[in-house]
Amino acid sequence: MTSLRAPKPNAHPRVIDRFTLAPSLHLALSACGAQTTQIEPTLCILPSPEAIARLSLIEITFRIGIRELSTLGGAIGNHLTALLAISQNRKLIRMRILLDEAQLTEGVERLATEIDHHFGDRPLTVIAIMTGSLVLFADLIRRLSMPQRVGVVQASSYRGGLKSGDLTVDAKMLIDVAGRDVLLVDDIFDTGKTLDRLSGMMSEFGAASVKTAVLLHKRTDHIVELRPDFKAFEIPDEFVVGYGLDFMDMYRNLPYLAILEPHEIEQTAAEAKS
Ligand SMILES: O=P(O)(O)OC[C@H]1O[C@H](OP(=O)(O)OP(=O)(O)O)[C@H](O)[C@@H]1O
Ligand SMILES: Nc1nc2[nH]cnc2c(=O)[nH]1
């Protein structure tokens, strides 16, 4: 079992001032039910926005769990757009929270409403593109009102990395879609390759119609003509994790969507290989 590793002490903490933090931090901590004593005295922050943006100035004790951190992020998110989270091997990692839990919930609700309006009471075959869509899928199908058949298909092209590679599709578990109205659900539309390929496959399998829904639509160059029929959020061209999305199979369980800092991407990759 990996033992807890404390963050390296800041050699030259420019300000270690609990008063600087006190008003917002106390509020945020009581909102997430944590005790102030759970914050190490080394937790420090510089009052200037530039300093706040530099994450190295924030140190948070391991005793604050991921859920509390995310609440903390939500509570002071407007002021502090970045937080530390805890990796699987209990190391601190740096992430910028892009969408917190409340925003994600609101986005899924919006998506479900749009899909409901479009399909009305027509029965729908809703297919999750695994693995990334699993958290979204569970949240989405419970908000849809029409009669549903539910199935999964697996597609993977980002094995262990940040760039799309060869797309492999495993349709062994796919239910029969012939003659059905199909809605493909994926977490993110990036290059577009995955949704494009799977839409084509559904048509080849005889689907009566195929629509696509994604939570996230990345502002980047898409290499296909297809665009998702339903989408909840436009996001910048950055590598995101959480709410089902992984980096090297980690972070799918984070309750928020976060941007992995480049330095942390390298570190995570190195750790995974070691
Ligand atoms: O638009 P694209 O460039 O095709 O990227 C989108 C796909 O990338 C991710 O899957 P990934 O290949 O990482 O597999 P996973 O779902 O198992 O994480 C994500 O879940 C989408 O399915
Ligand atoms: N985790 C993750 N998977 C992706 N697949 C395509 N784009 C992304 C991304 O930004 N993050």
CSV table of C-alpha atoms and ligand atoms in Angstrom, one decimal:
chain,number,residue,atom,x,y,z
A,1,MET,CA,0.0,0.0,0.0
A,2,THR,CA,1.3,3.5,-0.9
A,3,SER,CA,1.9,5.6,2.2
A,4,LEU,CA,0.7,9.2,2.4
A,5,ARG,CA,3.3,11.7,1.2
A,6,ALA,CA,3.1,15.1,2.7
A,7,PRO,CA,3.6,18.0,0.3
A,8,LYS,CA,7.1,19.3,0.2
A,9,PRO,CA,7.5,22.2,2.7
A,10,ASN,CA,7.6,25.5,0.9
A,11,ALA,CA,11.3,26.6,1.3
A,12,HIS,CA,10.5,30.2,1.2
A,13,PRO,CA,6.9,30.8,2.0
A,14,ARG,CA,6.4,34.4,1.2
A,15,VAL,CA,3.2,34.7,3.2
A,16,ILE,CA,1.9,32.2,5.6
A,17,ASP,CA,-1.0,34.2,6.9
A,18,ARG,CA,-4.1,32.5,8.1
A,19,PHE,CA,-5.8,35.8,8.4
A,20,THR,CA,-5.5,36.4,4.7
A,21,LEU,CA,-7.5,33.3,4.2
A,22,ALA,CA,-9.7,33.5,7.1
A,23,PRO,CA,-13.0,35.0,5.9
A,24,SER,CA,-13.4,33.0,2.6
A,25,LEU,CA,-11.8,29.9,3.9
A,26,HIS,CA,-13.8,29.7,7.0
A,27,LEU,CA,-17.0,30.1,5.1
A,28,ALA,CA,-16.0,27.6,2.5
A,29,LEU,CA,-14.9,25.1,5.0
A,30,SER,CA,-18.0,25.3,7.1
A,31,ALA,CA,-20.0,24.9,3.9
A,32,CYS,CA,-18.3,21.6,3.2
A,33,GLY,CA,-18.4,20.5,6.9
A,34,ALA,CA,-14.6,20.5,7.4
A,35,GLN,CA,-12.9,21.8,10.5
A,36,THR,CA,-10.4,24.6,10.2
A,37,THR,CA,-8.0,22.3,12.1
A,38,GLN,CA,-7.9,20.1,9.0
A,39,ILE,CA,-6.0,22.8,7.3
A,40,GLU,CA,-2.3,22.5,7.9
A,41,PRO,CA,-0.6,25.6,9.2
A,42,THR,CA,1.5,25.5,6.0
A,43,LEU,CA,-1.5,26.3,4.0
A,44,CYS,CA,-0.6,29.6,2.5
A,45,ILE,CA,-1.8,32.0,-0.1
A,46,LEU,CA,-0.6,35.2,-1.5
A,47,PRO,CA,-3.2,37.9,-1.7
A,48,SER,CA,-2.4,39.0,-5.3
A,49,PRO,CA,-4.4,37.4,-8.1
A,50,GLU,CA,-1.2,36.6,-10.0
A,51,ALA,CA,0.0,34.7,-7.0
A,52,ILE,CA,-3.3,33.0,-6.5
A,53,ALA,CA,-3.2,31.8,-10.1
A,54,ARG,CA,0.2,30.2,-9.4
A,55,LEU,CA,-1.0,27.0,-7.7
A,56,SER,CA,2.3,26.3,-5.9
A,57,LEU,CA,1.3,28.8,-3.3
A,58,ILE,CA,-1.5,26.7,-2.0
A,59,GLU,CA,-1.0,23.6,0.1
A,60,ILE,CA,-3.8,21.6,1.5
A,61,THR,CA,-3.6,18.8,4.0
A,62,PHE,CA,-4.3,15.2,2.8
A,63,ARG,CA,-7.0,15.0,5.4
A,64,ILE,CA,-9.3,17.0,3.1
A,65,GLY,CA,-11.0,14.5,0.8
A,66,ILE,CA,-11.8,14.9,-2.8
A,67,ARG,CA,-15.5,15.6,-2.2
A,68,GLU,CA,-14.7,18.3,0.3
A,69,LEU,CA,-12.2,19.8,-2.1
A,70,SER,CA,-14.7,20.0,-4.8
A,71,THR,CA,-17.2,21.7,-2.5
A,72,LEU,CA,-14.5,24.0,-1.5
A,73,GLY,CA,-13.8,24.7,-5.1
A,74,GLY,CA,-17.4,25.5,-5.7
A,75,ALA,CA,-17.6,27.7,-2.7
A,76,ILE,CA,-14.7,29.9,-3.4
A,77,GLY,CA,-14.5,29.1,-7.1
A,78,ASN,CA,-15.1,32.6,-8.3
A,79,HIS,CA,-12.2,33.9,-6.3
A,80,LEU,CA,-9.8,30.9,-6.7
A,81,THR,CA,-10.1,29.1,-10.0
A,82,ALA,CA,-7.6,26.5,-9.1
A,83,LEU,CA,-7.3,23.8,-6.5
A,84,LEU,CA,-5.3,20.8,-5.5
A,85,ALA,CA,-6.9,17.4,-5.7
A,86,ILE,CA,-5.6,14.1,-4.6
A,87,SER,CA,-4.4,11.5,-7.1
A,88,GLN,CA,-5.0,7.7,-6.9
A,89,ASN,CA,-1.6,7.2,-5.3
A,90,ARG,CA,-2.4,10.0,-2.8
A,91,LYS,CA,-0.1,12.6,-4.3
A,92,LEU,CA,-1.3,16.1,-4.6
A,93,ILE,CA,-2.0,17.1,-8.2
A,94,ARG,CA,-2.8,20.4,-9.7
A,95,MET,CA,-6.0,21.0,-11.5
A,96,ARG,CA,-8.1,23.9,-12.6
A,97,ILE,CA,-11.8,23.3,-12.1
A,98,LEU,CA,-13.6,24.1,-15.3
A,99,LEU,CA,-17.1,23.0,-14.3
A,100,ASP,CA,-18.1,22.2,-10.7
A,101,GLU,CA,-20.8,19.8,-9.6
A,102,ALA,CA,-23.6,22.3,-9.7
A,103,GLN,CA,-22.7,23.4,-13.2
A,104,LEU,CA,-22.5,19.8,-14.4
A,105,THR,CA,-25.9,19.0,-13.0
A,106,GLU,CA,-27.4,22.1,-14.6
A,107,GLY,CA,-25.8,21.1,-18.0
A,108,VAL,CA,-27.2,17.5,-17.8
A,109,GLU,CA,-30.6,18.8,-17.0
A,110,ARG,CA,-30.5,21.2,-19.9
A,111,LEU,CA,-29.4,18.4,-22.2
A,112,ALA,CA,-32.2,16.1,-21.0
A,113,THR,CA,-34.8,18.9,-21.5
A,114,GLU,CA,-33.6,19.4,-25.1
A,115,ILE,CA,-33.6,15.7,-25.9
A,116,ASP,CA,-37.1,15.3,-24.3
A,117,HIS,CA,-38.4,18.2,-26.4
A,118,HIS,CA,-37.0,16.7,-29.6
A,119,PHE,CA,-38.2,13.1,-29.1
A,120,GLY,CA,-41.4,13.6,-27.0
A,121,ASP,CA,-42.9,10.3,-26.1
A,122,ARG,CA,-41.2,8.3,-28.9
A,123,PRO,CA,-39.4,5.2,-27.6
A,124,LEU,CA,-35.7,5.7,-27.8
A,125,THR,CA,-32.7,3.3,-27.8
A,126,VAL,CA,-30.0,5.2,-25.9
A,127,ILE,CA,-26.5,3.9,-26.3
A,128,ALA,CA,-23.6,4.9,-24.1
A,129,ILE,CA,-20.1,5.2,-25.7
A,130,MET,CA,-18.0,3.6,-23.0
A,131,THR,CA,-16.0,4.3,-21.0
A,132,GLY,CA,-15.9,8.0,-20.7
A,133,SER,CA,-19.7,8.6,-20.9
A,134,LEU,CA,-20.6,6.3,-18.0
A,135,VAL,CA,-21.1,9.0,-15.4
A,136,LEU,CA,-23.0,11.3,-17.8
A,137,PHE,CA,-25.1,8.4,-19.1
A,138,ALA,CA,-26.3,7.4,-15.6
A,139,ASP,CA,-27.2,11.0,-14.8
A,140,LEU,CA,-28.8,11.6,-18.3
A,141,ILE,CA,-31.1,8.6,-18.8
A,142,ARG,CA,-32.7,9.1,-15.4
A,143,ARG,CA,-33.8,12.6,-16.5
A,144,LEU,CA,-35.3,11.5,-19.8
A,145,SER,CA,-39.0,10.9,-19.9
A,146,MET,CA,-39.6,8.7,-23.0
A,147,PRO,CA,-39.6,4.9,-22.9
A,148,GLN,CA,-36.0,3.8,-23.3
A,149,ARG,CA,-34.0,0.8,-24.2
A,150,VAL,CA,-30.4,1.2,-22.9
A,151,GLY,CA,-27.2,-0.2,-24.3
A,152,VAL,CA,-23.5,0.3,-24.5
A,153,VAL,CA,-20.7,0.1,-27.0
A,154,GLN,CA,-17.0,0.6,-26.4
A,155,ALA,CA,-14.8,2.9,-28.3
A,156,SER,CA,-11.2,4.0,-27.5
A,157,SER,CA,-8.7,6.0,-29.3
A,158,TYR,CA,-6.8,8.0,-26.6
A,159,ARG,CA,-5.2,4.9,-24.9
A,160,GLY,CA,-2.8,6.3,-22.4
A,161,GLY,CA,-2.4,9.7,-23.9
A,162,LEU,CA,-3.6,13.1,-24.9
A,163,LYS,CA,-3.9,12.6,-28.6
A,164,SER,CA,-6.4,10.6,-30.6
A,165,GLY,CA,-4.8,7.5,-32.1
A,166,ASP,CA,-6.3,4.5,-33.9
A,167,LEU,CA,-9.9,4.1,-33.0
A,168,THR,CA,-10.9,0.6,-31.7
A,169,VAL,CA,-14.6,-0.2,-31.4
A,170,ASP,CA,-16.0,-3.2,-29.5
A,171,ALA,CA,-19.7,-3.7,-30.2
A,172,LYS,CA,-20.0,-7.2,-28.6
A,173,MET,CA,-22.3,-5.9,-25.9
A,174,LEU,CA,-24.4,-3.7,-28.2
A,175,ILE,CA,-28.1,-4.4,-28.2
A,176,ASP,CA,-30.1,-4.7,-31.4
A,177,VAL,CA,-30.6,-1.3,-32.9
A,178,ALA,CA,-32.3,-2.3,-36.2
A,179,GLY,CA,-35.4,-0.3,-36.9
A,180,ARG,CA,-34.9,1.8,-33.8
A,181,ASP,CA,-34.5,5.5,-33.1
A,182,VAL,CA,-31.0,5.6,-31.6
A,183,LEU,CA,-29.4,8.3,-29.4
A,184,LEU,CA,-25.6,7.9,-29.0
A,185,VAL,CA,-24.3,9.5,-25.8
A,186,ASP,CA,-20.7,10.5,-25.3
A,187,ASP,CA,-18.9,12.7,-22.8
A,188,ILE,CA,-16.9,14.8,-25.2
A,189,PHE,CA,-16.7,15.7,-28.9
A,190,ASP,CA,-13.1,16.5,-29.7
A,191,THR,CA,-11.8,15.5,-33.1
A,192,GLY,CA,-15.2,14.0,-33.7
A,193,LYS,CA,-13.8,10.7,-34.9
A,194,THR,CA,-15.5,8.5,-32.3
A,195,LEU,CA,-19.0,9.8,-32.8
A,196,ASP,CA,-18.7,9.9,-36.5
A,197,ARG,CA,-17.6,6.3,-36.7
A,198,LEU,CA,-20.2,5.1,-34.3
A,199,SER,CA,-23.0,7.0,-36.0
A,200,GLY,CA,-22.0,5.3,-39.2
A,201,MET,CA,-22.0,1.9,-37.5
A,202,MET,CA,-25.5,2.4,-36.1
A,203,SER,CA,-26.8,3.1,-39.6
A,204,GLU,CA,-25.0,0.0,-40.9
A,205,PHE,CA,-26.7,-2.0,-38.1
A,206,GLY,CA,-30.1,-0.8,-39.5
A,207,ALA,CA,-31.0,2.0,-37.0
A,208,ALA,CA,-34.1,3.9,-38.2
A,209,SER,CA,-32.5,7.2,-37.2
A,210,VAL,CA,-29.3,8.2,-35.3
A,211,LYS,CA,-28.9,11.3,-33.2
A,212,THR,CA,-25.9,12.2,-31.0
A,213,ALA,CA,-25.6,13.9,-27.6
A,214,VAL,CA,-22.5,15.1,-25.8
A,215,LEU,CA,-21.8,16.9,-22.6
A,216,LEU,CA,-18.8,18.7,-23.8
A,217,HIS,CA,-18.0,20.2,-27.2
A,218,LYS,CA,-14.3,21.2,-27.5
A,219,ARG,CA,-13.5,24.3,-29.5
A,220,THR,CA,-10.9,22.7,-31.7
A,221,ASP,CA,-10.4,21.5,-35.3
A,222,HIS,CA,-12.9,18.7,-35.9
A,223,ILE,CA,-11.8,16.2,-38.5
A,224,VAL,CA,-15.3,15.1,-39.5
A,225,GLU,CA,-18.3,16.8,-40.9
A,226,LEU,CA,-20.7,15.4,-38.2
A,227,ARG,CA,-21.6,17.7,-35.4
A,228,PRO,CA,-23.5,16.6,-32.2
A,229,ASP,CA,-27.2,17.2,-32.3
A,230,PHE,CA,-27.3,18.0,-28.6
A,231,LYS,CA,-24.6,19.4,-26.5
A,232,ALA,CA,-24.4,21.0,-23.0
A,233,PHE,CA,-21.1,22.9,-22.9
A,234,GLU,CA,-18.6,24.4,-25.2
A,235,ILE,CA,-15.1,24.1,-23.6
A,236,PRO,CA,-11.7,25.4,-24.5
A,237,ASP,CA,-9.1,23.3,-26.3
A,238,GLU,CA,-7.5,21.8,-23.2
A,239,PHE,CA,-7.2,18.3,-21.9
A,240,VAL,CA,-10.0,17.7,-19.3
A,241,VAL,CA,-10.6,15.0,-16.7
A,242,GLY,CA,-13.3,14.1,-14.2
A,243,TYR,CA,-17.0,13.3,-14.5
A,244,GLY,CA,-16.1,10.1,-16.5
A,245,LEU,CA,-13.1,11.5,-18.4
A,246,ASP,CA,-9.8,10.0,-17.7
A,247,PHE,CA,-6.1,10.5,-18.1
A,248,MET,CA,-4.4,7.0,-18.2
A,249,ASP,CA,-7.5,5.5,-16.6
A,250,MET,CA,-7.4,7.9,-13.7
A,251,TYR,CA,-9.7,10.7,-12.5
A,252,ARG,CA,-12.9,9.4,-14.0
A,253,ASN,CA,-14.4,9.5,-10.5
A,254,LEU,CA,-13.8,13.2,-9.8
A,255,PRO,CA,-17.1,14.9,-9.3
A,256,TYR,CA,-16.1,18.0,-11.3
A,257,LEU,CA,-14.5,18.6,-14.6
A,258,ALA,CA,-11.0,19.9,-14.4
A,259,ILE,CA,-8.1,20.9,-16.6
A,260,LEU,CA,-5.0,18.9,-15.9
A,261,GLU,CA,-2.0,21.2,-15.7
A,262,PRO,CA,0.7,20.2,-18.2
A,263,HIS,CA,3.2,19.6,-15.5
A,264,GLU,CA,0.8,17.3,-13.7
A,265,ILE,CA,0.1,15.4,-17.0
A,266,GLU,CA,3.9,14.6,-17.3
A,267,GLN,CA,4.1,13.6,-13.6
A,268,THR,CA,1.0,11.4,-13.8
A,269,ALA,CA,2.4,9.7,-17.0
A,270,ALA,CA,5.7,9.1,-15.3
A,271,GLU,CA,4.1,7.6,-12.2
A,272,ALA,CA,1.9,5.4,-14.2
A,273,LYS,CA,4.9,4.0,-16.1
A,274,SER,CA,7.0,3.5,-12.9
B,1,LIG,O1,-13.9,13.3,-30.6
B,1,LIG,P1,-12.8,12.3,-30.4
B,1,LIG,O2,-11.5,12.9,-30.7
B,1,LIG,O3,-13.0,11.0,-31.0
B,1,LIG,O4,-12.7,12.1,-28.8
B,1,LIG,C1,-13.8,11.7,-28.0
B,1,LIG,C2,-13.7,10.4,-27.4
B,1,LIG,O5,-12.5,10.4,-26.6
B,1,LIG,C3,-12.7,9.8,-25.4
B,1,LIG,O6,-12.7,8.4,-25.4
B,1,LIG,P2,-11.3,7.6,-25.3
B,1,LIG,O7,-10.8,7.2,-26.6
B,1,LIG,O8,-10.4,8.3,-24.4
B,1,LIG,O9,-11.8,6.2,-24.5
B,1,LIG,P3,-12.5,6.1,-23.1
B,1,LIG,O10,-14.0,6.6,-23.3
B,1,LIG,O11,-12.4,4.7,-22.8
B,1,LIG,O12,-11.8,7.0,-22.1
B,1,LIG,C4,-14.2,10.2,-25.1
B,1,LIG,O13,-14.8,9.4,-24.1
B,1,LIG,C5,-14.8,10.2,-26.4
B,1,LIG,O14,-15.4,8.9,-26.7
B,2,LIG,N1,-10.0,12.7,-20.8
B,2,LIG,C1,-10.2,13.3,-22.0
B,2,LIG,N2,-10.5,12.5,-23.0
B,2,LIG,C2,-10.6,13.1,-24.2
B,2,LIG,N3,-10.9,12.6,-25.4
B,2,LIG,C3,-10.9,13.6,-26.3
B,2,LIG,N4,-10.7,14.7,-25.7
B,2,LIG,C4,-10.5,14.5,-24.4
B,2,LIG,C5,-10.1,15.3,-23.3
B,2,LIG,O1,-10.0,16.5,-23.3
B,2,LIG,N5,-10.0,14.6,-22.1
